[in-house]
PDB file of C-alpha atoms in Angstrom:
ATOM      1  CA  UNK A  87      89.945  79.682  94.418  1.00 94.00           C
ATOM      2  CA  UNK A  88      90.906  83.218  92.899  1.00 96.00           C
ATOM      3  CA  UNK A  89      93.730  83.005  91.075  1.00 98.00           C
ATOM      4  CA  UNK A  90      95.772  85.221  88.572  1.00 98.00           C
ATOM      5  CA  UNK A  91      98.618  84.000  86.407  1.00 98.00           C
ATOM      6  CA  UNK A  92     101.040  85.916  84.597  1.00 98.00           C
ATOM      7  CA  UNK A  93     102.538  85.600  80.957  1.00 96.00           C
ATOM      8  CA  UNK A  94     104.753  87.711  78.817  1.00 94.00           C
ATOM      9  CA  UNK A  95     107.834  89.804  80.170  1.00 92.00           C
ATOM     10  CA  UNK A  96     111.291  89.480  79.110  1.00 96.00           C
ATOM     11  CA  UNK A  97     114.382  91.828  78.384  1.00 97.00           C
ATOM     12  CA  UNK A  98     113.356  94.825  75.778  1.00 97.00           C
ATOM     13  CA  UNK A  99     115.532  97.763  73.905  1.00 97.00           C
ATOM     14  CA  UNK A 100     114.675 101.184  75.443  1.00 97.00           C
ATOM     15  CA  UNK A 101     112.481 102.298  73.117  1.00 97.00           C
ATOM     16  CA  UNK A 102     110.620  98.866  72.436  1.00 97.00           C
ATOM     17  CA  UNK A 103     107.918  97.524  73.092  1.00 98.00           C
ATOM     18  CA  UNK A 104     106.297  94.839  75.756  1.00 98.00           C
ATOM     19  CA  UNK A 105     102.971  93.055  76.492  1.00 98.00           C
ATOM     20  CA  UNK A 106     101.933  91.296  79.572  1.00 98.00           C
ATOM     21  CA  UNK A 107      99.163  89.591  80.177  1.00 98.00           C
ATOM     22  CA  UNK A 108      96.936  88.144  83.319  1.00 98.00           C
ATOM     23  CA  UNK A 109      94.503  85.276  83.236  1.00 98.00           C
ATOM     24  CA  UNK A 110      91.988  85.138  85.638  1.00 98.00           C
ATOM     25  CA  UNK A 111      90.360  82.422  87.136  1.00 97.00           C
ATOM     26  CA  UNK A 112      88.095  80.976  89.805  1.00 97.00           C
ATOM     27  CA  UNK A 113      85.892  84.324  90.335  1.00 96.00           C
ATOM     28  CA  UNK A 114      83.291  86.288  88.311  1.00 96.00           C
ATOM     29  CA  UNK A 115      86.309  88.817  86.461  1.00 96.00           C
ATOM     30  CA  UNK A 116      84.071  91.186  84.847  1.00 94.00           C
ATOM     31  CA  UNK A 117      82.559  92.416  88.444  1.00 95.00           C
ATOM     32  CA  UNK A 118      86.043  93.350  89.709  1.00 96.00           C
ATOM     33  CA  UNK A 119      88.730  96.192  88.854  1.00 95.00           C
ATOM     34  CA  UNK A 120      92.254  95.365  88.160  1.00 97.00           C
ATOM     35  CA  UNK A 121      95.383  97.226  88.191  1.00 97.00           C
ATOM     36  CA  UNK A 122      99.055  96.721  87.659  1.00 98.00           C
ATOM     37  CA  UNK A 123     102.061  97.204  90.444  1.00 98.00           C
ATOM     38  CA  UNK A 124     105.618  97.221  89.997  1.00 98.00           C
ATOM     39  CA  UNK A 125     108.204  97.188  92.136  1.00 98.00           C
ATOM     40  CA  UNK A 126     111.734  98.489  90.797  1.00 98.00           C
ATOM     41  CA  UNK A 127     114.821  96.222  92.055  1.00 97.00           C
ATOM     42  CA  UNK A 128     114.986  96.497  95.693  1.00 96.00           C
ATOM     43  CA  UNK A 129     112.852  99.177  95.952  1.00 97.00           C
ATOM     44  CA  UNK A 130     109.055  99.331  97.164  1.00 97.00           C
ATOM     45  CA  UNK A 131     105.728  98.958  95.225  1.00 98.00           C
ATOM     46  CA  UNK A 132     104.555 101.695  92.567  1.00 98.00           C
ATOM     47  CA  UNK A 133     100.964 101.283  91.616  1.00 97.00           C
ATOM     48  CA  UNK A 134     100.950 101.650  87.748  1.00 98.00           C
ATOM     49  CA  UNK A 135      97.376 101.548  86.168  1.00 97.00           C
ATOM     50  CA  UNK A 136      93.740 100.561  86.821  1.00 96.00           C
ATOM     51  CA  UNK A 137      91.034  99.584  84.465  1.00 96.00           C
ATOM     52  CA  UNK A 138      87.314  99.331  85.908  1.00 94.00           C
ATOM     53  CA  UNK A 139      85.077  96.393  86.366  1.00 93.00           C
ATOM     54  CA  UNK A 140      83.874  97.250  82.482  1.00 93.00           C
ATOM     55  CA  UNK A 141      86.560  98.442  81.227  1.00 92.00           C
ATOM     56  CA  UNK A 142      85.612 101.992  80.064  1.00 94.00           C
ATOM     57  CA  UNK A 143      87.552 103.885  82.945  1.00 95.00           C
ATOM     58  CA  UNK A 144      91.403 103.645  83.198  1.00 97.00           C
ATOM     59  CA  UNK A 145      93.878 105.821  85.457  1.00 97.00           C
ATOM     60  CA  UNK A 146      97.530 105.581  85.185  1.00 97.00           C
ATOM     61  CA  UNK A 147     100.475 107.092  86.811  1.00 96.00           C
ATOM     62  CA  UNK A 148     102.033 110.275  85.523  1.00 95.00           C
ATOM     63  CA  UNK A 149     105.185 108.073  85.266  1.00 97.00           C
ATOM     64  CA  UNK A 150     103.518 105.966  82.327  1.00 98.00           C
ATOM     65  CA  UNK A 151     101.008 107.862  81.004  1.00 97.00           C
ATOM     66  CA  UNK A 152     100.942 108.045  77.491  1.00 97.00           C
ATOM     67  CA  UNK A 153     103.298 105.226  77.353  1.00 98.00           C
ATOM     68  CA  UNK A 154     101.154 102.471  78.739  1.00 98.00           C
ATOM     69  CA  UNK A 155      97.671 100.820  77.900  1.00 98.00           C
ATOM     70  CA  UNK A 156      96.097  98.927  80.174  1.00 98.00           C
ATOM     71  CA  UNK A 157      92.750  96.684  78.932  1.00 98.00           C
ATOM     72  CA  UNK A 158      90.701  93.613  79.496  1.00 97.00           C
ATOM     73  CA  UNK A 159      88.924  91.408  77.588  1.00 97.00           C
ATOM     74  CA  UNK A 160      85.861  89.896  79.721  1.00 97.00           C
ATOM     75  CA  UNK A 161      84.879  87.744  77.563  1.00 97.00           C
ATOM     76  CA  UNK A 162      88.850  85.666  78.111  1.00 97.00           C
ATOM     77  CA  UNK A 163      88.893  86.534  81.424  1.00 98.00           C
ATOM     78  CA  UNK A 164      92.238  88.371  80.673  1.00 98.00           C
ATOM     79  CA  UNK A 165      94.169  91.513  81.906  1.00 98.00           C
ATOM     80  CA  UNK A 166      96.553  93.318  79.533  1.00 98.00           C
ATOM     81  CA  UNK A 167      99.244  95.662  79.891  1.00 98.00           C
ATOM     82  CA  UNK A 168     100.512  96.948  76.527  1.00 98.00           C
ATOM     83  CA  UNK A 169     103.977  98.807  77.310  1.00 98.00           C
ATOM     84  CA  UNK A 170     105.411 101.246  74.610  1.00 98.00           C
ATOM     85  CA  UNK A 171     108.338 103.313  74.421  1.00 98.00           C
ATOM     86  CA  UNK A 172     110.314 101.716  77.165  1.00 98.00           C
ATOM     87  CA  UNK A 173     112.947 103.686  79.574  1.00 98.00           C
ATOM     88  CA  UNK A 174     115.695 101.637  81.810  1.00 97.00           C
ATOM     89  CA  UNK A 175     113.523 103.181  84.258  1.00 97.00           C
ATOM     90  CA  UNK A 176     110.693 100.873  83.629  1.00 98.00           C
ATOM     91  CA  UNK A 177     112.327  97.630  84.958  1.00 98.00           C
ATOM     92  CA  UNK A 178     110.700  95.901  87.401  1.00 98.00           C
ATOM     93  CA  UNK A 179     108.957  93.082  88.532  1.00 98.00           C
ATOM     94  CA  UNK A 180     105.216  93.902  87.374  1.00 98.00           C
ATOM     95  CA  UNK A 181     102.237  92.206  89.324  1.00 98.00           C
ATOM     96  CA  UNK A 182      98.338  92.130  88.421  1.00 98.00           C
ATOM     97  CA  UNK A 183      95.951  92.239  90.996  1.00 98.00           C
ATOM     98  CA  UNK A 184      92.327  92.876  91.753  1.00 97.00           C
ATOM     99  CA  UNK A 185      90.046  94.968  93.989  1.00 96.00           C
ATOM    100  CA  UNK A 186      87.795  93.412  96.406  1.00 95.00           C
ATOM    101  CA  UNK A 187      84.898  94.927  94.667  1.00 90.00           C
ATOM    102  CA  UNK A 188      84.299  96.515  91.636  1.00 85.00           C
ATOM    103  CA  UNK A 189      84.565  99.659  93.347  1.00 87.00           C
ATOM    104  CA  UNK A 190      87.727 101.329  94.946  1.00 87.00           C
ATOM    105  CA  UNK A 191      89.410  98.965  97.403  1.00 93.00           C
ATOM    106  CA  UNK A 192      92.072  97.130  98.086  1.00 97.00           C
ATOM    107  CA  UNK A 193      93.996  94.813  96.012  1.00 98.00           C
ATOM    108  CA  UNK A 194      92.815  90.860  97.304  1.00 97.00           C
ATOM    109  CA  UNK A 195      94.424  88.908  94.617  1.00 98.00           C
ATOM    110  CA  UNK A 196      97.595  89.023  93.250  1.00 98.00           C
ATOM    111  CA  UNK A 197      99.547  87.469  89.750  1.00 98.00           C
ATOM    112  CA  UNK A 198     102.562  86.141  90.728  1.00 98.00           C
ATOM    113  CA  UNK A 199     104.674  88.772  88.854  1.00 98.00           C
ATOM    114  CA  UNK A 200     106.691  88.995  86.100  1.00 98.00           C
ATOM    115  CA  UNK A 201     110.261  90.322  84.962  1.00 98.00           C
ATOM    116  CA  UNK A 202     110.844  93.324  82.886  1.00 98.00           C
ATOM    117  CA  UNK A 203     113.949  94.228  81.958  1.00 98.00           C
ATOM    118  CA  UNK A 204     114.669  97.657  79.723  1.00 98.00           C
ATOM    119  CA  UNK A 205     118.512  97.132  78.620  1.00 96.00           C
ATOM    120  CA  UNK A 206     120.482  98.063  75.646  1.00 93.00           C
TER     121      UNK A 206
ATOM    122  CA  UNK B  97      98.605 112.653  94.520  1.00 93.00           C
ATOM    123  CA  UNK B  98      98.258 112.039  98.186  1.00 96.00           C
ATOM    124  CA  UNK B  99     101.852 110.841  99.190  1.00 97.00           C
ATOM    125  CA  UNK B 100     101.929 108.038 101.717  1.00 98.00           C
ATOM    126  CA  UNK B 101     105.134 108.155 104.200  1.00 98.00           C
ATOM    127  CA  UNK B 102     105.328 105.374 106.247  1.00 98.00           C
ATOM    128  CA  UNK B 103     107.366 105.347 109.784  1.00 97.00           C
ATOM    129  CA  UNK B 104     109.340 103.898 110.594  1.00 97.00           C
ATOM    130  CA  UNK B 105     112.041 102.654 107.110  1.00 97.00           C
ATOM    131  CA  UNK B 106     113.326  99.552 109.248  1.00 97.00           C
ATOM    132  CA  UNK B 107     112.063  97.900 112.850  1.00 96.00           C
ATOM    133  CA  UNK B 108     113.863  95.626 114.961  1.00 96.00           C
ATOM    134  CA  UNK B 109     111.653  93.514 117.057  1.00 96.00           C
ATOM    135  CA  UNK B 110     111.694  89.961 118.768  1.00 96.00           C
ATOM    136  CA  UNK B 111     109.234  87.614 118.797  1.00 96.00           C
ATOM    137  CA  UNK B 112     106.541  87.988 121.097  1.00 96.00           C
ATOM    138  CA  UNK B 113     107.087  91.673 121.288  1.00 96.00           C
ATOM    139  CA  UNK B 114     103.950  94.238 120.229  1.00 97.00           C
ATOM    140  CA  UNK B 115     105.184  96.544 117.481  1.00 97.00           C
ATOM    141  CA  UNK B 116     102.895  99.168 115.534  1.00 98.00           C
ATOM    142  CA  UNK B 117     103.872 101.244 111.766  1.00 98.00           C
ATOM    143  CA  UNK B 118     102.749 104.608 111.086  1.00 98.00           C
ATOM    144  CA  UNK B 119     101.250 105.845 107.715  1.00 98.00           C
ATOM    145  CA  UNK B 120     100.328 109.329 107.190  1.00 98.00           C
ATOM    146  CA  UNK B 121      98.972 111.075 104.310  1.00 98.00           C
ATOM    147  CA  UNK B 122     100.071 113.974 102.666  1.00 98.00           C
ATOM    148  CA  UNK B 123      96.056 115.020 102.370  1.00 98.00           C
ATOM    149  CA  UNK B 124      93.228 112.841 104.198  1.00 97.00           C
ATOM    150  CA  UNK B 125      92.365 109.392 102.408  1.00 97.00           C
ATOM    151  CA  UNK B 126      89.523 108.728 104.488  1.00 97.00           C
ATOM    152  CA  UNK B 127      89.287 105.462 105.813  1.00 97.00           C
ATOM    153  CA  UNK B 128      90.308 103.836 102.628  1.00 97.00           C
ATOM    154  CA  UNK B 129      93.476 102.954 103.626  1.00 98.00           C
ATOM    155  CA  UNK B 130      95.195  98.994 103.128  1.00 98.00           C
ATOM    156  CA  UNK B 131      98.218  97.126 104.373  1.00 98.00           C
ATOM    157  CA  UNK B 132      99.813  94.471 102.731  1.00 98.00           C
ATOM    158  CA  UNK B 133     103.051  92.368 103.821  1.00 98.00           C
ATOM    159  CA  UNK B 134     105.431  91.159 101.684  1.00 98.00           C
ATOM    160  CA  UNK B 135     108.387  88.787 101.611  1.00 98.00           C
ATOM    161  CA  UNK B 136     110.865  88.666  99.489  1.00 96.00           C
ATOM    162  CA  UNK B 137     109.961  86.983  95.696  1.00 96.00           C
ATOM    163  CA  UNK B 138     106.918  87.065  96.557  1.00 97.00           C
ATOM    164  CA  UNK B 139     103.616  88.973  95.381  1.00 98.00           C
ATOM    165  CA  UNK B 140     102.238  91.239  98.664  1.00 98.00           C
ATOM    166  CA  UNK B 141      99.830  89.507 100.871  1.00 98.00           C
ATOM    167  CA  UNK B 142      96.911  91.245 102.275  1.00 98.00           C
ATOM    168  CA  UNK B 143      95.757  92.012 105.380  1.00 98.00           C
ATOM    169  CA  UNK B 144      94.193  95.039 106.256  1.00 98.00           C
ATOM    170  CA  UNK B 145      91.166  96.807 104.448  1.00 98.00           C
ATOM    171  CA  UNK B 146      89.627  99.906 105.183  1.00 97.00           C
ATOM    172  CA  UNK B 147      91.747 100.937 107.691  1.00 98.00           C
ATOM    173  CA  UNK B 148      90.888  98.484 109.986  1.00 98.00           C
ATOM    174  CA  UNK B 149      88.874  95.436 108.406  1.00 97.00           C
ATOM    175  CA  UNK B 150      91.061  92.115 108.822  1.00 98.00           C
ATOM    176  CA  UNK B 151      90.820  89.994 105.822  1.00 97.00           C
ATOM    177  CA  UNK B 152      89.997  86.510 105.655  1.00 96.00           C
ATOM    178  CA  UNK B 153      92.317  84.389 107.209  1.00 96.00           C
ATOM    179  CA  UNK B 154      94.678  87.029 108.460  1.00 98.00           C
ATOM    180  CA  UNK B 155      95.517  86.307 112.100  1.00 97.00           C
ATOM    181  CA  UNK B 156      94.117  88.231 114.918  1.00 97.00           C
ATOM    182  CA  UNK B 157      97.017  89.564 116.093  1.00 98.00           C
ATOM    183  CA  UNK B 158      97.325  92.416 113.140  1.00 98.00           C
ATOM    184  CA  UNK B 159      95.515  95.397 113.488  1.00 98.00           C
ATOM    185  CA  UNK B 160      94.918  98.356 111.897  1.00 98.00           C
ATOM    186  CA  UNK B 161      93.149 101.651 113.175  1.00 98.00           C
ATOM    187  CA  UNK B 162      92.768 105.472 111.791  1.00 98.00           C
ATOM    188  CA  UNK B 163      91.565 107.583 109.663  1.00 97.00           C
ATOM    189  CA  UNK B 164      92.137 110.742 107.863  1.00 97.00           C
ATOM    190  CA  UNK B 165      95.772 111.405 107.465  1.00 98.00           C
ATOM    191  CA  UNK B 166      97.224 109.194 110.132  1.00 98.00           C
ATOM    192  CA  UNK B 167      96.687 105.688 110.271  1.00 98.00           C
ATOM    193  CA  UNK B 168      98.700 102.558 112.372  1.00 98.00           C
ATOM    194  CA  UNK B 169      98.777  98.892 111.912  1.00 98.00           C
ATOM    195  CA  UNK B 170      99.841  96.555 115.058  1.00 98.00           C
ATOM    196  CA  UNK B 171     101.035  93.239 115.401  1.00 97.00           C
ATOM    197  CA  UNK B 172     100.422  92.541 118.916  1.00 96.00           C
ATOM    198  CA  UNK B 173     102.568  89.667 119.246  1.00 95.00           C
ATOM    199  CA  UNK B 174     105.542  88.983 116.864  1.00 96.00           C
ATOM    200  CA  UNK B 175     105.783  85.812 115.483  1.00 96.00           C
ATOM    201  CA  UNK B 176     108.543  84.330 113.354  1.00 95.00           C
ATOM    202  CA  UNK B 177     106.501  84.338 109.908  1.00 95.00           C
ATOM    203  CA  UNK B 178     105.805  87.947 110.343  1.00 97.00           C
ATOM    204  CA  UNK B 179     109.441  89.492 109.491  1.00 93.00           C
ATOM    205  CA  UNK B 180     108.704  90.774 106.450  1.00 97.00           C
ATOM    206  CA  UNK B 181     108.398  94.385 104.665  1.00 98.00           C
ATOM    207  CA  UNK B 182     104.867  96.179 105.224  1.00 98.00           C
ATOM    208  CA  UNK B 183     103.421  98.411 103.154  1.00 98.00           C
ATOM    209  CA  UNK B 184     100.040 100.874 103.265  1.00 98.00           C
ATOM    210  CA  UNK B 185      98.232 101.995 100.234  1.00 98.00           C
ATOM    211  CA  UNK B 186      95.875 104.724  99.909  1.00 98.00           C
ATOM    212  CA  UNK B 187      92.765 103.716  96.950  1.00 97.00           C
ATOM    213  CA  UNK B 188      90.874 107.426  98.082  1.00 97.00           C
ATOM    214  CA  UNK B 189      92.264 109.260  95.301  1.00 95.00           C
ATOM    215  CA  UNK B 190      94.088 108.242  91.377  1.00 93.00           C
ATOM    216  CA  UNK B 191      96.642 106.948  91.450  1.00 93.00           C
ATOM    217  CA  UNK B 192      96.305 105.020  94.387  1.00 94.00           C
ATOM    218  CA  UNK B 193      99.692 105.545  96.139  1.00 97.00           C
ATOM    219  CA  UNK B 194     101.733 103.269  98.284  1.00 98.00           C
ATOM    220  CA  UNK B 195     104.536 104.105 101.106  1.00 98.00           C
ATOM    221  CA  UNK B 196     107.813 103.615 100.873  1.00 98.00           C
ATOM    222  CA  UNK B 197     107.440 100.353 103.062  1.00 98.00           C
ATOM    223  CA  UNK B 198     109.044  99.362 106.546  1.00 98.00           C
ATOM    224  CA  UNK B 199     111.282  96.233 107.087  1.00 98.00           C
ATOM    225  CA  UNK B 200     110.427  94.307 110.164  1.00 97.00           C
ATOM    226  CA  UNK B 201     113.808  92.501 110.871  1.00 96.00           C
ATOM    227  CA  UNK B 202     114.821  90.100 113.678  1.00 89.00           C
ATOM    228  CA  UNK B 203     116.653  91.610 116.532  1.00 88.00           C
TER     229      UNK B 203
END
């Protein structure tokens, strides 16, 4: 079945730097969009970036723009998240997920997140 | 950004009891509209699609209906493996916003 795993995460410097990564499996990746969610401690879900089904259209949230690349590689079936420049504000638990389609929709399959935490 | 408030924060409900969770819109998202649940440690699970498309192997009892700025998801009859926080996300319009979420608790 669909599945995403995460790697990567850990405790980071403000300032540093961070890369996660998502591994799909079990369905066709490179017909589906992917984004990234957080979710702060005890706080509710933030969507944080989206990369399309080919990879040449991204969006990200004004709260890590500039600061954050998301990419894929279809040919590894993998999901990136390359975090730069890292605030205390930017720990969370981070999840991957896909669309239903490779057109806007809602998110079907989900990593089972990963820990980021920004502390001196 | 089209800011999603959901209504209301926390619910307390027994089991067996019909309970429904507002989301509005700050501007209309159309009918693209989800709702996920989520427990805690866990990723969100989820259920709702297009406002009101029930996704495989969600049970019948959730619902969701609306469109525009105002939309509503039901559970019609509360069962123990539903308490859990709910949350609606809007994928009209970058960045695709979620609300704040609502905690269905025991009574």
């Amino acid at each position: 079945q669909a599945q995403l795993v995460q790697s990567g995460g850990g405790v980071v410097q403000p300032g540093g730097s961070l890369r996660l990564s998502c591994a799909a499996s079990g369905f066709t990746f490179d017909n589906y969009g992917v984004v990234w969610v957080r979710q702060a401690p005890g706080k509710g879900l933030e969507w944080v970036a989206h990369v399309s089904f080919h990879g040449t259209t991204k969006h990200y949230a004004d709260s890590v723009k500039g600061r954050f690349t998301i990419s894929r590689d279809n040919s590894k079936n993998m999901l990136y998240l390359q975090m730069d420049s890292l605030r205390a504000e930017d720990t969370a638990v981070y999840y991957c997920a896909k669309q239903r389609t490779a057109r806007p929709n809602a998110l079907d399959v989900w990593g089972q997140g990963t820990t980021v935490t920004v502390s001196s | 950004d089209i800011q999603m408030t959901q209504s209301p924060s926390t619910l307390s409900a027994s089991v067996g009891d019909r309970v429904t969770i507002t989301c509005r819109a700050s501007q209309s998202a159309g009918a693209s509209l989800a709702w996920y649940q989520q427990k805690p440690g866990k990723a969100p699970n989820l259920l709702i699609y297009w406002a009101s498309s029930l996704e495989s192997g969600v049970p019948s009892r959730f619902s969701g209906s609306g469109s525009g700025t105002e939309f509503t998801l039901t559970i019609s009859s509360l069962q123990p493996d539903d308490f859990a926080t709910y949350y609606c996300q809007q994928y009209y319009t970058y960045p695709y916003t979620f609300g704040q979420g609502t905690k269905l608790e025991i009574k």
